[in-house]
C-alpha angles and dihedrals in degrees: 000000000000114000124226091253091053090050090050093053099032109131109257093188093049085076090055110093092197091079127092117212090248093053092049091055105036105028120179129266089195090062091044092052092049091050089049089051089052087057090050091053089051093050089050087067084075098032096055091058093047095048093045096041097122094038092053090054090055099041096043091042093230141115134265093260092061093048088049089054091050090051093049094044091076091063098050096084094050092045093054104028105031098126093034089054090050090050092051091046093051093048098043093044131270095240094045094049093044095052093041091050093049092051092047091046090054091051092049092051089051090052089052090050092066090060099240123192115291092254092055091044090053092051091051089051091052090050090047086058090059092049090046092055095047091049096048090048099044100040099058091041088055090046088058089055101041107033118102107281097244095040102057091116092053091047093051091045087054089050089053090065096058096098095050093043091051092054091044093052093043091048092052099042104025098075091050092050092047090049090051097053113340127258093318089070091049092047093047090050090053090050091051093049092049096050091046090054090049092051093047092049090048088061093053120096094250117146135181124234116268111278092241090055098043095041088225103130128061107202097172123123093235119129117273091251091057092048091048090052090049090051091050090050090051091049091050089048090051090049091052092047092049093052096039100053125068091217092067103026102046101067092050094045092052090046090054090064094038095050089050089056096038097062090041089057095043096048108030107033091065092042091055094049115132094238137022090244092060090043091056092046092053094046088061101030103046098061090045093050090048092054094046096048093045088054091047092056091072098063091037091054091052094063117352115035136031123219091241092054094049093049094043092052096033100065094051090045090056090053093050093048093047090053089049088053090064089063097040100107095148115084099232092047093049091048093048092048092049092050091047090053090054093046091056091045091052093053090049092050091053090049093053094052089051092056103075098068091039093055099034112122098189144358112304096023092103092054091051090048092052088049091055090046088056093045099045091037088058089051091050090048088058098041097044103056093041093049094044091048090055097049095043095048113115110248091217103047101017089231136099112260130196114257098004108155094203089057092052091048092052089048091052092048094053092044088054090055093050092044091049090054091047093049092049092051091046095050096044094042099044097035094094090052104040088143089065103154124253103253129344117290115181095184095076 
């Protein structure tokens, strides 16, 4: 009988007949980097609206509430159809869905660049949400298959930085592009980047599993309505399988709690800083620390730390540091505590993205797991900021003030609740596989 450790390290891509023996051993960092760039272009669908928030209000002649709705519209599809999108992607083919989504995303950004009416702009944002989901499901699943065999953890840790890198790049280049020609220049640049990534990936030797293996193609002569019904039944079955099995549900469930905490840290820790100088330092330093520590988790997982250890220690560490934050009245101590919180969070994020191939029981499980990560991560990204804003609001003024101790205490209390939920899920979910290997080794 297969042990839990063997299941955790069993080669997912060994079951994929589209691999040659040489590919399975050597992999390609060029392909990994291009897939990572595809993720960055997808995350920029959110970043471009955030960076150009004020400019969009002016150019579209509308208010902040409408621009906020346009920003949020991109996340609706992933929030509702995360697993369904993963199911469609796995059945239609990872490469096909990735390339098609990149091309469509480029076209949608070009449409936005001509400043269409608000209603058309909103429709393009909804469609961008679909392309975003398909990209963030297909790209990491392809990374699992095409990264060098002994560097899967490092490749997935790199993937885990795509969101932060996208916002960093957009934040550094977006204002310049907007100053040069308004939001149309920024949107057109995003369209150009996305289509270039699609063309470069098209040249890479990436192949999809055979249709018979992936179950992606229905070649029967049944009427279209019957085939559509069959597809819906398969999608429902995939949804049930994703939620029912620990191998697909656990990474997304842990990420739900982590994403709730992550945005709370990124937004509110700087805002509660004792002085504007510390606030500015944390606005710059916290995203950078998050990217660096997420990247570091890959090499660490290959030989030093296991994902289960990082997550089991990480959640309690966040609680301790958040409580320390309530006593950090001196600028350097507050800054160091804030950066430490983000460092722990970054390591945890890298650990979560490493989990899907470790836990996958059969072909396609990793794609479903990444779909749930996208879906539950979107939910956490909504719950976290709203909840932290409520508990950190000043009772007197109803606003968030710099250096208010009651705000920091409320923040620490809510973080403790989220971290407690994450720790409980981690311990119960990973308890049967405590021997989860350090890193991902597909040569077992």
